[in-house]
PDB file of C-alpha atoms in Angstrom:
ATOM      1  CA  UNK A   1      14.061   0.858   8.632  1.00  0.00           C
ATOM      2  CA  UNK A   2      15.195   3.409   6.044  1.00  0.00           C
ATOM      3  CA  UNK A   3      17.861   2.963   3.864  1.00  0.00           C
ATOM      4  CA  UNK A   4      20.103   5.520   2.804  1.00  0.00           C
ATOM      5  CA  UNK A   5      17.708   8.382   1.353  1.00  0.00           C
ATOM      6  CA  UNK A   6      18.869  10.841  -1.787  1.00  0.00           C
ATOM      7  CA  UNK A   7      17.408  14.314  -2.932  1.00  0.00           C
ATOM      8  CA  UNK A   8      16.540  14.903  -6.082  1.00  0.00           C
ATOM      9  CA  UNK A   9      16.256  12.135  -7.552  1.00  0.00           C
ATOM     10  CA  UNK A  10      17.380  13.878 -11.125  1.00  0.00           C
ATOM     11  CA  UNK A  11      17.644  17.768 -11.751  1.00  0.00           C
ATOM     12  CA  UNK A  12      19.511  19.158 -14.807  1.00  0.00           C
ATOM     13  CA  UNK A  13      21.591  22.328 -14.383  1.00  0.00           C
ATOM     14  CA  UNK A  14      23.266  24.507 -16.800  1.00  0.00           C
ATOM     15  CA  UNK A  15      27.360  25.087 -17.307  1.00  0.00           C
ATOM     16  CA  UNK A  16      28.563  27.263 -14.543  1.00  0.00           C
ATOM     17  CA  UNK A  17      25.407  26.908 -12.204  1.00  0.00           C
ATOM     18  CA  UNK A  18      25.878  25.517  -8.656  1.00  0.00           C
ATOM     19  CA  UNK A  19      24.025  22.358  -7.484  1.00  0.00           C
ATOM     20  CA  UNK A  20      23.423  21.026  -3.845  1.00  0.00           C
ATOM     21  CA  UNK A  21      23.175  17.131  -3.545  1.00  0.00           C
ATOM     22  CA  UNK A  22      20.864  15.833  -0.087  1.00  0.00           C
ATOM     23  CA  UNK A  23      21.870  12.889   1.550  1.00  0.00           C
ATOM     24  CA  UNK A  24      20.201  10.954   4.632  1.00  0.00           C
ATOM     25  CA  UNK A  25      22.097   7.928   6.108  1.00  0.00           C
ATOM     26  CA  UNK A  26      20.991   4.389   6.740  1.00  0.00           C
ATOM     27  CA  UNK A  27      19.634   4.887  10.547  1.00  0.00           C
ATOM     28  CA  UNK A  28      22.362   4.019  13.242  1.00  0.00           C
ATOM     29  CA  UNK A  29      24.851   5.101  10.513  1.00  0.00           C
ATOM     30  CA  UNK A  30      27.560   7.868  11.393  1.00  0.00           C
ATOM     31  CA  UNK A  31      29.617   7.906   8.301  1.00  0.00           C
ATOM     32  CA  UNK A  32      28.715   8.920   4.732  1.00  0.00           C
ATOM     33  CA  UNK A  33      30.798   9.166   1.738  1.00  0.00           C
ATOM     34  CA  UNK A  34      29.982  10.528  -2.058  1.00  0.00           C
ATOM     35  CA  UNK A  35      31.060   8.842  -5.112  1.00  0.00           C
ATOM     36  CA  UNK A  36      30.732  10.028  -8.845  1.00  0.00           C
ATOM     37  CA  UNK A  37      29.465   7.794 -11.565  1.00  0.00           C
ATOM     38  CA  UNK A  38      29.580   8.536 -15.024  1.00  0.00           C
ATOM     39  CA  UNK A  39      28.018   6.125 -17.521  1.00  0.00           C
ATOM     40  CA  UNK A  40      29.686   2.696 -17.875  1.00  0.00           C
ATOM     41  CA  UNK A  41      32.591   2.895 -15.194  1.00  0.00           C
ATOM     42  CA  UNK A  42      32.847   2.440 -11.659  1.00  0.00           C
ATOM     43  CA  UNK A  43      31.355   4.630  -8.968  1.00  0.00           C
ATOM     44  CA  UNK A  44      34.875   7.164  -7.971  1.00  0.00           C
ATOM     45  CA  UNK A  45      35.423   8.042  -4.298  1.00  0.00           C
ATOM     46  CA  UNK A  46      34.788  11.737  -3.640  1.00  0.00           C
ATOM     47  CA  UNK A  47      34.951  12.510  -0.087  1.00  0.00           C
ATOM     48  CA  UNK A  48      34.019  10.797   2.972  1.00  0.00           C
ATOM     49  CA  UNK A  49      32.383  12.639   6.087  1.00  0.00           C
ATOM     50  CA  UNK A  50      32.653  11.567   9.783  1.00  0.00           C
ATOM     51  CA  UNK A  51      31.948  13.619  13.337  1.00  0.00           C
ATOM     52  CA  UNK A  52      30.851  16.939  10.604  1.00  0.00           C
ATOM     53  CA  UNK A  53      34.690  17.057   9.291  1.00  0.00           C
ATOM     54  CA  UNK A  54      36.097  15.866   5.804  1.00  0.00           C
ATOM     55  CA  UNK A  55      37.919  12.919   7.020  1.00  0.00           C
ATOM     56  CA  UNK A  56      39.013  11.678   3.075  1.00  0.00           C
ATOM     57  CA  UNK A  57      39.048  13.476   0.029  1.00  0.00           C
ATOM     58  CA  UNK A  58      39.547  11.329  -3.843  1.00  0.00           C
ATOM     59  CA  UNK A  59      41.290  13.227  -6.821  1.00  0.00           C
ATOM     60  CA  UNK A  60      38.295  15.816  -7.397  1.00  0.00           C
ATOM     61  CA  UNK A  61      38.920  19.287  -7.928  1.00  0.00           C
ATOM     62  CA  UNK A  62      37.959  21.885  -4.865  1.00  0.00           C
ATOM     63  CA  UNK A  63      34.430  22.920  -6.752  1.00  0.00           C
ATOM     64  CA  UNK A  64      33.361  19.979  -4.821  1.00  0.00           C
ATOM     65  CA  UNK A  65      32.833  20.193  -1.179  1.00  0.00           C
ATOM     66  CA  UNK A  66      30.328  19.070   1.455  1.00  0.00           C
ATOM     67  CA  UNK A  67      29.097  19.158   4.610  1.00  0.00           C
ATOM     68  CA  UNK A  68      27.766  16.922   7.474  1.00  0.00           C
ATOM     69  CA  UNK A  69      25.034  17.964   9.888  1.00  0.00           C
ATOM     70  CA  UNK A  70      24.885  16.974  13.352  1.00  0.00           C
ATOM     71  CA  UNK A  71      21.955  14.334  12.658  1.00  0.00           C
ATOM     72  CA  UNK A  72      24.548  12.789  10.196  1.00  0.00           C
ATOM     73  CA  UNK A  73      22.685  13.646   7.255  1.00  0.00           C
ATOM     74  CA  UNK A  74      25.006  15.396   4.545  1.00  0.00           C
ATOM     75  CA  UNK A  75      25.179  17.658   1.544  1.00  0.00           C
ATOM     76  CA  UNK A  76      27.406  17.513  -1.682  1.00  0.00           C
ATOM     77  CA  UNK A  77      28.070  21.230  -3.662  1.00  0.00           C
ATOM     78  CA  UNK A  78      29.709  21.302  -6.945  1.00  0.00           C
ATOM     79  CA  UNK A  79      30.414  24.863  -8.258  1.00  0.00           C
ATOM     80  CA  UNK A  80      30.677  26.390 -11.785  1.00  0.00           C
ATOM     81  CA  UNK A  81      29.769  23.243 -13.606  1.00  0.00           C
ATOM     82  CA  UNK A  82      30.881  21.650 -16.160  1.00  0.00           C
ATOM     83  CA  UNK A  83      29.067  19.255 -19.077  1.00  0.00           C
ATOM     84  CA  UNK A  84      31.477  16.209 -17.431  1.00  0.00           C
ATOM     85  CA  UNK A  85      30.204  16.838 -13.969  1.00  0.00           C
ATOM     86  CA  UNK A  86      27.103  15.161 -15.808  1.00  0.00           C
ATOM     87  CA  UNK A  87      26.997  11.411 -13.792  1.00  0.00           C
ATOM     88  CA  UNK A  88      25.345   9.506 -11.110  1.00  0.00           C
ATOM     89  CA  UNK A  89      25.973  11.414  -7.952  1.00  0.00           C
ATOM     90  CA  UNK A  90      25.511   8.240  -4.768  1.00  0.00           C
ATOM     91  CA  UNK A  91      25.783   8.909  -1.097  1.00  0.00           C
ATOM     92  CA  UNK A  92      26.911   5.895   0.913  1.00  0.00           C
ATOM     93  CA  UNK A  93      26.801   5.042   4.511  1.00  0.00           C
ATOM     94  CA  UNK A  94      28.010   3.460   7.057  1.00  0.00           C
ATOM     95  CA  UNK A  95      28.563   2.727  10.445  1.00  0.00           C
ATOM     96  CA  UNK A  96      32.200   4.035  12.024  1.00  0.00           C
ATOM     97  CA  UNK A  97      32.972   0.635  13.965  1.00  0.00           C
ATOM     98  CA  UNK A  98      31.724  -1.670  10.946  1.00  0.00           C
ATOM     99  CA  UNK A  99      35.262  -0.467   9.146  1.00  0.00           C
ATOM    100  CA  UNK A 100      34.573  -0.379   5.422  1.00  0.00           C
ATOM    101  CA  UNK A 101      31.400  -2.159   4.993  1.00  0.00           C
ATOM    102  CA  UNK A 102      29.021   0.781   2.814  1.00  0.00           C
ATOM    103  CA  UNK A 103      25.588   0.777   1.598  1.00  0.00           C
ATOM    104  CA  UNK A 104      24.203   3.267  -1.423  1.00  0.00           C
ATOM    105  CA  UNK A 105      21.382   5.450  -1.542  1.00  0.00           C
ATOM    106  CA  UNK A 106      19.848   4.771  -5.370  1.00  0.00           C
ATOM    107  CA  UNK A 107      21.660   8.440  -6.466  1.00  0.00           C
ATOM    108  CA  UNK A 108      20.706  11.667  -8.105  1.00  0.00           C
ATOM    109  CA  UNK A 109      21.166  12.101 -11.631  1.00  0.00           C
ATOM    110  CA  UNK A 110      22.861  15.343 -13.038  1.00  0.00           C
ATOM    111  CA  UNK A 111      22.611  16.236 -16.185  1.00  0.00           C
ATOM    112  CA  UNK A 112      24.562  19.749 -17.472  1.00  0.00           C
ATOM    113  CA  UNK A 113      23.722  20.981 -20.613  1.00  0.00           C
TER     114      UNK A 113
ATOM    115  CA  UNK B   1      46.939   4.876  -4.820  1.00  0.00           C
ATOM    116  CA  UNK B   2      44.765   1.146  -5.483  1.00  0.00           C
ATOM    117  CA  UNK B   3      43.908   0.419  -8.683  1.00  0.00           C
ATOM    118  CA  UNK B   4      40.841  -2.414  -9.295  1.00  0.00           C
ATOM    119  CA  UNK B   5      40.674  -4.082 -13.145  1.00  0.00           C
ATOM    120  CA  UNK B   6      37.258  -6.214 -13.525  1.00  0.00           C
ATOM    121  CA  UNK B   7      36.986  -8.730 -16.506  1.00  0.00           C
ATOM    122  CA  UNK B   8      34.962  -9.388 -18.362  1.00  0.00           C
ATOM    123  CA  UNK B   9      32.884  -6.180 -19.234  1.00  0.00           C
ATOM    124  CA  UNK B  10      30.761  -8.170 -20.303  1.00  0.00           C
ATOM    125  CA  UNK B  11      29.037 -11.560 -19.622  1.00  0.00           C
ATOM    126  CA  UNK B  12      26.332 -13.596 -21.247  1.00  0.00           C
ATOM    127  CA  UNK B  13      24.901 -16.708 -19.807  1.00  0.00           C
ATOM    128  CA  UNK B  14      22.229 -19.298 -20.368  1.00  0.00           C
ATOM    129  CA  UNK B  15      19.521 -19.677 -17.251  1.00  0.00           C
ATOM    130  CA  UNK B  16      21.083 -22.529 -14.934  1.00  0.00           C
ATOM    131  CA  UNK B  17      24.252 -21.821 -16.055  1.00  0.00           C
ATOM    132  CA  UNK B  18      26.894 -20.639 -13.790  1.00  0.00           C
ATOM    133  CA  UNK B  19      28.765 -17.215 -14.148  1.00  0.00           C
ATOM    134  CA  UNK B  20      32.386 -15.899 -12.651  1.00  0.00           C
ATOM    135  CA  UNK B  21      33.629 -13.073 -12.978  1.00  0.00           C
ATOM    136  CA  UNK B  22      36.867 -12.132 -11.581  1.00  0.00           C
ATOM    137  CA  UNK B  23      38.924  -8.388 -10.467  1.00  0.00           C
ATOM    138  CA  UNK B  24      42.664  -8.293  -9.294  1.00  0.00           C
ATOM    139  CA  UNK B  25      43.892  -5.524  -7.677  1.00  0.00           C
ATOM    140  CA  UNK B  26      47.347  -3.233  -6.864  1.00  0.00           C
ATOM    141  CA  UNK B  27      47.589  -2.623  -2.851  1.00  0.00           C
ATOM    142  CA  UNK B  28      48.382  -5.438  -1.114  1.00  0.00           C
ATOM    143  CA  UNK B  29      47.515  -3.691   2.165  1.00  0.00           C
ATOM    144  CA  UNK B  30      43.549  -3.707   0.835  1.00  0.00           C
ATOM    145  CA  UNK B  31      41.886  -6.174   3.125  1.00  0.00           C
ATOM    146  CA  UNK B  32      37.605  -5.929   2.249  1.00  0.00           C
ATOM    147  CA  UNK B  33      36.709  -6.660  -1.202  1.00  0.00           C
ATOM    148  CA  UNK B  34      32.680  -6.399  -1.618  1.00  0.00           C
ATOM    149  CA  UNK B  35      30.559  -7.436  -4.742  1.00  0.00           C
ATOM    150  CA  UNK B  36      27.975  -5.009  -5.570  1.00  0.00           C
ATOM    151  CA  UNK B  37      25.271  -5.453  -7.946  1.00  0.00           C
ATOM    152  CA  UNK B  38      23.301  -2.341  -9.282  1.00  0.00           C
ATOM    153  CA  UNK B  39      20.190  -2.577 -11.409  1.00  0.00           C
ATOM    154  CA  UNK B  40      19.035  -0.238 -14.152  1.00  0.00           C
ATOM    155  CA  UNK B  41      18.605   2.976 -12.720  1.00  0.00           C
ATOM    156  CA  UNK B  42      19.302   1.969  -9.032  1.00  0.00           C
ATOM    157  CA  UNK B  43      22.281   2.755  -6.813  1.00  0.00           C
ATOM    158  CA  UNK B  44      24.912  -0.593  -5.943  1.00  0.00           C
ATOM    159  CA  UNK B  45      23.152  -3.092  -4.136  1.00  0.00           C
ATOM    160  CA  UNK B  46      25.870  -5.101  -1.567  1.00  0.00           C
ATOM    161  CA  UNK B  47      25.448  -9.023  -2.324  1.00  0.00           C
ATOM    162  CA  UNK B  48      28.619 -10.540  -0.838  1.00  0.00           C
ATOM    163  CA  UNK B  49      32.139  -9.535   0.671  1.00  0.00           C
ATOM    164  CA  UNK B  50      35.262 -11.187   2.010  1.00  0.00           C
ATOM    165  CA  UNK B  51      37.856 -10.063   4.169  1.00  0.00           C
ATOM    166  CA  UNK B  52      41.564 -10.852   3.762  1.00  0.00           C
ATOM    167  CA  UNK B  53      41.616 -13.528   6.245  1.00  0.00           C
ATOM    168  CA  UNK B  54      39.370 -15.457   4.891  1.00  0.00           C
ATOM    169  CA  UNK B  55      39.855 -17.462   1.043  1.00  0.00           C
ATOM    170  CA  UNK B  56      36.281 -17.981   0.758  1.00  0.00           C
ATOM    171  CA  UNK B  57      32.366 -17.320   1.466  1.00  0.00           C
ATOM    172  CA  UNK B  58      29.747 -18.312   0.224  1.00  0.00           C
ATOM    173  CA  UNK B  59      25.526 -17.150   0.741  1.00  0.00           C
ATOM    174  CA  UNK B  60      23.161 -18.911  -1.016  1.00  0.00           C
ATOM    175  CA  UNK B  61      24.049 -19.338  -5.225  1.00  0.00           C
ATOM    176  CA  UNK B  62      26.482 -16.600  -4.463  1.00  0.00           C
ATOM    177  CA  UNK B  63      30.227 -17.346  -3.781  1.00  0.00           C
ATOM    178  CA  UNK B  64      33.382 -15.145  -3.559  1.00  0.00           C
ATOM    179  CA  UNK B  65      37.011 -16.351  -3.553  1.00  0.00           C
ATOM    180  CA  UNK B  66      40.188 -14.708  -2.605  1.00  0.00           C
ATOM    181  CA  UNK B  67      43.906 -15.292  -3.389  1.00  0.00           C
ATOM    182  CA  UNK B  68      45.576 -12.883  -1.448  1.00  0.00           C
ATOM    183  CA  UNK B  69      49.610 -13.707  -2.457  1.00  0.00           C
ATOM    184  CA  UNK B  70      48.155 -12.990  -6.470  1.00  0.00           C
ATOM    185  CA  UNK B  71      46.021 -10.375  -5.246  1.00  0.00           C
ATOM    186  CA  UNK B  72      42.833 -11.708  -6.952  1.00  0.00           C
ATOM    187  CA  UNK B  73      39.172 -12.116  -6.393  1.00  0.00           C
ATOM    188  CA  UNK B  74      35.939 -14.085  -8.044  1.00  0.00           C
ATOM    189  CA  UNK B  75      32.379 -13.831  -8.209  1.00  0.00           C
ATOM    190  CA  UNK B  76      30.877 -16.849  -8.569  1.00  0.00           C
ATOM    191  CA  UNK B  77      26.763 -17.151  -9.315  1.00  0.00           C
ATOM    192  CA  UNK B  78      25.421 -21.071  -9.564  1.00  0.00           C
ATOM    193  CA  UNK B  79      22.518 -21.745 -11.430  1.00  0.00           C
ATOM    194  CA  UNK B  80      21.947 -18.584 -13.133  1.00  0.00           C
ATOM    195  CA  UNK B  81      17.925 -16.840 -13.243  1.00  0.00           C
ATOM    196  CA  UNK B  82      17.223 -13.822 -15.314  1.00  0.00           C
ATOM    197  CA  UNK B  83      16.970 -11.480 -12.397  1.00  0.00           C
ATOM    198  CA  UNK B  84      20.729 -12.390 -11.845  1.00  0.00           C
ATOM    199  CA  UNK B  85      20.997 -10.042 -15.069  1.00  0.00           C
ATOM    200  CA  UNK B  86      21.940  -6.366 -13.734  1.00  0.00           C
ATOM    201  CA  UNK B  87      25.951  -5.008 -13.846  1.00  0.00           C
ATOM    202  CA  UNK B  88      27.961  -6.188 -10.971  1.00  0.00           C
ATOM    203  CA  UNK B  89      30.934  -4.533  -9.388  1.00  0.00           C
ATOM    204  CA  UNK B  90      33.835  -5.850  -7.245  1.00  0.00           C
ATOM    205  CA  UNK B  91      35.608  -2.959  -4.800  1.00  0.00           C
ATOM    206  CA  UNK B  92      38.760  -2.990  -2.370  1.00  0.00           C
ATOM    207  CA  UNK B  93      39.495  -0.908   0.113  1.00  0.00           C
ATOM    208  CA  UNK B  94      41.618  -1.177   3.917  1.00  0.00           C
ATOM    209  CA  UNK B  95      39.795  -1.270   6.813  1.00  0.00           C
ATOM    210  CA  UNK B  96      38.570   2.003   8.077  1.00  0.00           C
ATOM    211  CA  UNK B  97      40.176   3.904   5.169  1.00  0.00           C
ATOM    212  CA  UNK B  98      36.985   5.632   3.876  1.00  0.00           C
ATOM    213  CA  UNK B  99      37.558   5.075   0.237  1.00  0.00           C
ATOM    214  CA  UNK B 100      36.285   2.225  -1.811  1.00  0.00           C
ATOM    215  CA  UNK B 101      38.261   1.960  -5.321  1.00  0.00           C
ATOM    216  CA  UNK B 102      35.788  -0.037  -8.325  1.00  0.00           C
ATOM    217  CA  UNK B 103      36.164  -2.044 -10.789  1.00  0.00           C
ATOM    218  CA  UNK B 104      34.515  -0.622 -14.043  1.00  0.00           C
ATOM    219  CA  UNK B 105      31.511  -3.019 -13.939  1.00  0.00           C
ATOM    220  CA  UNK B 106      30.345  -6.663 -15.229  1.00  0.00           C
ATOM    221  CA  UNK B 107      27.183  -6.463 -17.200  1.00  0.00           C
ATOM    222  CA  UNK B 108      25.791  -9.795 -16.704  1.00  0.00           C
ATOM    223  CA  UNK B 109      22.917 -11.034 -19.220  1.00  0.00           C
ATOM    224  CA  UNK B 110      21.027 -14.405 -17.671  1.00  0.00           C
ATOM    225  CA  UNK B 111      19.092 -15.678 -21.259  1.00  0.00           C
ATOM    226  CA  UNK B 112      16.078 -17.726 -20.571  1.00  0.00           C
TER     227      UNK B 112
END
């Protein structure tokens, strides 16, 4: 059984470039949310996806956005980048009756230079 | 919105030895608090959680308490190995409310 799946594993992109983020959930999984991590702190709630709409958004500007497919897998976009989008970008997932309960993908590293 | 504080950053323990390490947090309607422990270059791996109505659980050498009237939880790890050693995290959130806020991380060092 495959856990929650991320793509790429690490890219680097340059200020003001776009970058698309994959994300496959845990199977039997319906829910998937995207966190930020930047070196030494916490990973900081995104948005969360459910039924292909934004169902929760955290304090991040509108450069980030996402989408949810109908096989549940989902993307993350960040426009016009910035060096402290640079972090550990995780996708987590999780089943819509199991409440809050989440399990992480092992991230994709973004480095802007 | 909740805020999570996580002490201490950082941890240092002797093999057999126990550890603790504790987080308090700010919404008193947060209900699941799940420990996370994430390895160098890996994503947060879920070890333990509680859920308000319970004040503790325990799995193993792994325990978690909660005191919900000071709005307070521990980690607690008994007899200590060096692949204890990775940075652990503590999280609240409400049921069904998406978001999960963090702590800003434990790094725990197991000497052997």
């Amino acid at each position: 059984d495959a856990g929650v799946t991320q793509s790429p594993t690490h890219l680097i992109k340059t200020r003001g470039q776009q970058v698309t983020l994959r994300c496959s959930p845990k199977s039997g999984h319906d829910t998937v949310s995207w966190y930020q991590q930047a070196l030494g702190q916490g990973p900081q709630f995104i948005f969360q996806y459910y039924e292909e709409e934004e169902r929760q958004r955290g304090n991040f500007p509108d450069r980030f956005s996402g989408h949810q497919f109908p096989n549940y897998s989902s993307e993350l976009n960040v426009n016009a980048l910035l060096l402290g989008d640079s972090a550990l970008y995780l996708c987590a997932s999780s089943p819509r009756s199991s409440g809050n309960t989440i399990y992480f993908g092992e991230g994709s590293w973004l480095t802007v230079v | 919105g909740e805020n999570v504080e996580q002490h201490p950053s950082t941890l240092s323990v002797q093999e057999g030895d126990s550890a603790v390490i504790k987080c308090t947090y700010s919404d008193s309607a947060s209900n699941y608090f799940p420990w996370y422990k994430q390895e160098l270059g890996k994503g947060p791996q879920l070890i333990i959680d509680i859920r308000s109505n319970v004040g503790e659980k325990k799995d193993q050498r792994i325990a978690v308490t909660l005191n919900k009237t000071a709005k307070h939880f521990s980690l607690h790890i008994t007899e200590t190995q060096p692949e204890d050693s990775a940075v652990y995290f503590c999280a609240a959130s409400r049921t069904n409310a998406g978001k999960s806020t963090f702590g800003d991380g434990t790094t725990l060092t197991v000497k052997p």
